[in-house]
mmCIF file of N, CA and C in Angstrom:
data_model
loop_
_atom_site.group_PDB
_atom_site.id
_atom_site.type_symbol
_atom_site.label_atom_id
_atom_site.label_comp_id
_atom_site.label_asym_id
_atom_site.label_seq_id
_atom_site.Cartn_x
_atom_site.Cartn_y
_atom_site.Cartn_z
ATOM 1 N N MET A 147 -10.160 -8.227 19.718
ATOM 2 C CA MET A 147 -11.581 -8.375 19.599
ATOM 3 C C MET A 147 -11.904 -8.816 18.166
ATOM 4 N N PRO A 148 -12.648 -9.903 18.011
ATOM 5 C CA PRO A 148 -13.000 -10.367 16.661
ATOM 6 C C PRO A 148 -13.992 -9.411 15.993
ATOM 7 N N HIS A 149 -13.913 -9.382 14.694
ATOM 8 C CA HIS A 149 -14.840 -8.555 13.920
ATOM 9 C C HIS A 149 -16.117 -9.331 13.636
ATOM 10 N N THR A 150 -17.188 -8.588 13.428
ATOM 11 C CA THR A 150 -18.455 -9.175 13.012
ATOM 12 C C THR A 150 -18.679 -8.813 11.548
ATOM 13 N N ALA A 151 -19.713 -9.363 10.965
ATOM 14 C CA ALA A 151 -20.036 -9.038 9.572
ATOM 15 C C ALA A 151 -20.328 -7.548 9.411
ATOM 16 N N GLN A 152 -20.808 -6.910 10.453
ATOM 17 C CA GLN A 152 -21.154 -5.490 10.372
ATOM 18 C C GLN A 152 -19.935 -4.568 10.470
ATOM 19 N N ASP A 153 -18.882 -5.000 11.158
ATOM 20 C CA ASP A 153 -17.741 -4.090 11.328
ATOM 21 C C ASP A 153 -16.437 -4.624 10.726
ATOM 22 N N TRP A 154 -16.548 -5.641 9.883
ATOM 23 C CA TRP A 154 -15.349 -6.200 9.244
ATOM 24 C C TRP A 154 -14.713 -5.136 8.352
ATOM 25 N N PRO A 155 -13.409 -4.850 8.513
ATOM 26 C CA PRO A 155 -12.795 -3.805 7.684
ATOM 27 C C PRO A 155 -12.659 -4.240 6.224
ATOM 28 N N ILE A 156 -12.926 -3.320 5.343
ATOM 29 C CA ILE A 156 -12.768 -3.559 3.911
ATOM 30 C C ILE A 156 -11.487 -2.853 3.480
ATOM 31 N N GLY A 157 -10.552 -3.611 2.944
ATOM 32 C CA GLY A 157 -9.286 -3.036 2.505
ATOM 33 C C GLY A 157 -9.240 -2.866 1.000
ATOM 34 N N ALA A 158 -8.542 -1.837 0.576
ATOM 35 C CA ALA A 158 -8.358 -1.587 -0.853
ATOM 36 C C ALA A 158 -7.214 -2.446 -1.371
ATOM 37 N N ALA A 159 -7.415 -3.053 -2.515
ATOM 38 C CA ALA A 159 -6.341 -3.801 -3.173
ATOM 39 C C ALA A 159 -5.420 -2.808 -3.872
ATOM 40 N N LEU A 160 -4.139 -3.117 -3.900
ATOM 41 C CA LEU A 160 -3.166 -2.231 -4.541
ATOM 42 C C LEU A 160 -2.611 -2.818 -5.828
ATOM 43 N N LEU A 161 -3.200 -3.906 -6.295
ATOM 44 C CA LEU A 161 -2.705 -4.563 -7.510
ATOM 45 C C LEU A 161 -2.791 -3.679 -8.746
ATOM 46 N N GLN A 162 -3.727 -2.758 -8.765
ATOM 47 C CA GLN A 162 -3.906 -1.925 -9.953
ATOM 48 C C GLN A 162 -2.875 -0.801 -10.047
ATOM 49 N N PHE A 163 -2.108 -0.578 -9.000
ATOM 50 C CA PHE A 163 -1.088 0.467 -9.035
ATOM 51 C C PHE A 163 0.217 -0.104 -9.568
ATOM 52 N N PRO A 164 0.944 0.672 -10.374
ATOM 53 C CA PRO A 164 2.201 0.167 -10.939
ATOM 54 C C PRO A 164 3.237 -0.080 -9.851
ATOM 55 N N ASP A 165 4.079 -1.086 -10.080
ATOM 56 C CA ASP A 165 5.120 -1.402 -9.100
ATOM 57 C C ASP A 165 6.422 -0.657 -9.377
ATOM 58 N N THR A 166 6.363 0.310 -10.286
ATOM 59 C CA THR A 166 7.513 1.176 -10.541
ATOM 60 C C THR A 166 7.071 2.633 -10.457
ATOM 61 N N ALA A 167 7.983 3.471 -9.994
ATOM 62 C CA ALA A 167 7.743 4.912 -9.942
ATOM 63 C C ALA A 167 7.818 5.467 -11.363
ATOM 64 N N PRO A 168 7.377 6.700 -11.569
ATOM 65 C CA PRO A 168 7.444 7.283 -12.914
ATOM 66 C C PRO A 168 8.841 7.263 -13.532
ATOM 67 N N ASP A 169 9.879 7.296 -12.693
ATOM 68 C CA ASP A 169 11.247 7.273 -13.229
ATOM 69 C C ASP A 169 11.772 5.860 -13.457
ATOM 70 N N GLY A 170 10.928 4.850 -13.221
ATOM 71 C CA GLY A 170 11.322 3.465 -13.444
ATOM 72 C C GLY A 170 11.855 2.753 -12.214
ATOM 73 N N THR A 171 12.040 3.472 -11.126
ATOM 74 C CA THR A 171 12.511 2.869 -9.881
ATOM 75 C C THR A 171 11.426 1.963 -9.317
ATOM 76 N N PRO A 172 11.774 0.740 -8.899
ATOM 77 C CA PRO A 172 10.767 -0.095 -8.241
ATOM 78 C C PRO A 172 10.209 0.630 -7.012
ATOM 79 N N VAL A 173 8.918 0.555 -6.808
ATOM 80 C CA VAL A 173 8.293 1.208 -5.660
ATOM 81 C C VAL A 173 8.985 0.773 -4.375
ATOM 82 N N GLN A 174 9.383 -0.480 -4.310
ATOM 83 C CA GLN A 174 10.060 -1.005 -3.128
ATOM 84 C C GLN A 174 11.319 -0.200 -2.799
ATOM 85 N N ASP A 175 12.014 0.288 -3.808
ATOM 86 C CA ASP A 175 13.276 1.006 -3.609
ATOM 87 C C ASP A 175 13.115 2.523 -3.669
ATOM 88 N N ALA A 176 11.922 2.985 -3.968
ATOM 89 C CA ALA A 176 11.673 4.423 -4.112
ATOM 90 C C ALA A 176 11.517 5.077 -2.741
ATOM 91 N N PRO A 177 11.701 6.392 -2.686
ATOM 92 C CA PRO A 177 11.483 7.103 -1.423
ATOM 93 C C PRO A 177 10.033 6.957 -0.956
ATOM 94 N N ALA A 178 9.836 7.111 0.334
ATOM 95 C CA ALA A 178 8.497 6.961 0.915
ATOM 96 C C ALA A 178 7.474 7.877 0.256
ATOM 97 N N ALA A 179 7.898 9.036 -0.207
ATOM 98 C CA ALA A 179 6.958 9.966 -0.848
ATOM 99 C C ALA A 179 6.310 9.347 -2.076
ATOM 100 N N THR A 180 7.015 8.442 -2.746
ATOM 101 C CA THR A 180 6.481 7.802 -3.953
ATOM 102 C C THR A 180 5.286 6.931 -3.614
ATOM 103 N N TRP A 181 5.452 6.048 -2.638
ATOM 104 C CA TRP A 181 4.332 5.166 -2.308
ATOM 105 C C TRP A 181 3.340 5.823 -1.373
ATOM 106 N N SER A 182 3.764 6.866 -0.667
ATOM 107 C CA SER A 182 2.839 7.611 0.176
ATOM 108 C C SER A 182 1.753 8.274 -0.663
ATOM 109 N N ALA A 183 2.115 8.717 -1.858
ATOM 110 C CA ALA A 183 1.128 9.340 -2.749
ATOM 111 C C ALA A 183 0.016 8.358 -3.091
ATOM 112 N N VAL A 184 0.367 7.103 -3.332
ATOM 113 C CA VAL A 184 -0.642 6.082 -3.635
ATOM 114 C C VAL A 184 -1.517 5.836 -2.413
ATOM 115 N N LEU A 185 -0.893 5.698 -1.249
ATOM 116 C CA LEU A 185 -1.672 5.443 -0.035
ATOM 117 C C LEU A 185 -2.582 6.625 0.290
ATOM 118 N N ASN A 186 -2.129 7.838 0.029
ATOM 119 C CA ASN A 186 -2.986 9.012 0.236
ATOM 120 C C ASN A 186 -4.171 9.002 -0.720
ATOM 121 N N GLU A 187 -3.943 8.581 -1.951
ATOM 122 C CA GLU A 187 -5.038 8.483 -2.924
ATOM 123 C C GLU A 187 -6.080 7.472 -2.459
ATOM 124 N N VAL A 188 -5.622 6.341 -1.963
ATOM 125 C CA VAL A 188 -6.530 5.305 -1.469
ATOM 126 C C VAL A 188 -7.304 5.825 -0.253
ATOM 127 N N ALA A 189 -6.613 6.503 0.653
ATOM 128 C CA ALA A 189 -7.276 7.055 1.838
ATOM 129 C C ALA A 189 -8.310 8.111 1.451
ATOM 130 N N ALA A 190 -7.998 8.903 0.427
ATOM 131 C CA ALA A 190 -8.940 9.934 -0.024
ATOM 132 C C ALA A 190 -10.237 9.330 -0.546
ATOM 133 N N GLU A 191 -10.178 8.084 -0.988
ATOM 134 C CA GLU A 191 -11.381 7.390 -1.464
ATOM 135 C C GLU A 191 -12.152 6.747 -0.316
ATOM 136 N N GLY A 192 -11.647 6.894 0.918
ATOM 137 C CA GLY A 192 -12.377 6.426 2.083
ATOM 138 C C GLY A 192 -11.887 5.128 2.697
ATOM 139 N N PHE A 193 -10.799 4.589 2.191
ATOM 140 C CA PHE A 193 -10.287 3.333 2.737
ATOM 141 C C PHE A 193 -9.306 3.602 3.875
ATOM 142 N N ALA A 194 -9.464 2.854 4.956
ATOM 143 C CA ALA A 194 -8.538 2.937 6.085
ATOM 144 C C ALA A 194 -7.623 1.719 6.133
ATOM 145 N N HIS A 195 -7.882 0.735 5.279
ATOM 146 C CA HIS A 195 -7.101 -0.502 5.245
ATOM 147 C C HIS A 195 -6.713 -0.804 3.804
ATOM 148 N N VAL A 196 -5.536 -1.418 3.632
ATOM 149 C CA VAL A 196 -5.086 -1.822 2.301
ATOM 150 C C VAL A 196 -4.553 -3.242 2.360
ATOM 151 N N ASP A 197 -4.547 -3.885 1.214
ATOM 152 C CA ASP A 197 -3.928 -5.197 1.050
ATOM 153 C C ASP A 197 -2.570 -4.947 0.402
ATOM 154 N N LEU A 198 -1.511 -4.990 1.202
ATOM 155 C CA LEU A 198 -0.161 -4.755 0.676
ATOM 156 C C LEU A 198 0.323 -6.010 -0.034
ATOM 157 N N THR A 199 0.165 -6.021 -1.323
ATOM 158 C CA THR A 199 0.642 -7.161 -2.101
ATOM 159 C C THR A 199 2.148 -7.041 -2.277
ATOM 160 N N ASP A 200 2.851 -8.166 -2.242
ATOM 161 C CA ASP A 200 4.311 -8.096 -2.331
ATOM 162 C C ASP A 200 4.800 -7.742 -3.730
ATOM 163 N N ARG A 201 3.916 -7.648 -4.689
ATOM 164 C CA ARG A 201 4.289 -7.179 -6.017
ATOM 165 C C ARG A 201 4.465 -5.665 -6.001
ATOM 166 N N TRP A 202 3.741 -4.982 -5.142
ATOM 167 C CA TRP A 202 3.753 -3.525 -5.115
ATOM 168 C C TRP A 202 4.751 -2.990 -4.088
ATOM 169 N N LEU A 203 4.628 -3.392 -2.837
ATOM 170 C CA LEU A 203 5.498 -2.918 -1.767
ATOM 171 C C LEU A 203 5.651 -4.028 -0.742
ATOM 172 N N ARG A 204 6.881 -4.316 -0.372
ATOM 173 C CA ARG A 204 7.159 -5.384 0.593
ATOM 174 C C ARG A 204 7.719 -4.763 1.877
ATOM 175 N N PRO A 205 6.855 -4.346 2.800
ATOM 176 C CA PRO A 205 7.351 -3.651 3.994
ATOM 177 C C PRO A 205 8.286 -4.501 4.847
ATOM 178 N N GLY A 206 8.132 -5.794 4.831
ATOM 179 C CA GLY A 206 9.001 -6.660 5.631
ATOM 180 C C GLY A 206 10.432 -6.722 5.140
ATOM 181 N N THR A 207 10.660 -6.353 3.882
ATOM 182 C CA THR A 207 12.020 -6.393 3.343
ATOM 183 C C THR A 207 12.534 -5.003 2.988
ATOM 184 N N SER A 208 11.824 -3.972 3.416
ATOM 185 C CA SER A 208 12.275 -2.621 3.095
ATOM 186 C C SER A 208 13.434 -2.241 4.007
ATOM 187 N N PRO A 209 14.296 -1.343 3.550
ATOM 188 C CA PRO A 209 15.409 -0.903 4.391
ATOM 189 C C PRO A 209 14.932 -0.288 5.703
ATOM 190 N N MET A 210 13.708 0.247 5.724
ATOM 191 C CA MET A 210 13.183 0.863 6.941
ATOM 192 C C MET A 210 12.811 -0.168 7.989
ATOM 193 N N SER A 211 12.663 -1.438 7.605
ATOM 194 C CA SER A 211 12.259 -2.464 8.570
ATOM 195 C C SER A 211 13.455 -3.047 9.300
ATOM 196 N N ALA A 212 14.649 -2.693 8.899
ATOM 197 C CA ALA A 212 15.864 -3.241 9.525
ATOM 198 C C ALA A 212 16.180 -2.545 10.824
#
């Protein structure tokens, strides 16, 4: 079903979040708990959608996608 101007989802950008965990591990290679914390923070602000930029997390190339 196509969206209208009234119900178009607004997604949070993730560009402002660092692409490395506090220990220096790239978020892409870090455990899910590392990036889950960021997604929980975004959800707590009321967002149900995010723009997964490939600088932050690349779900298509994660070991979990294999």
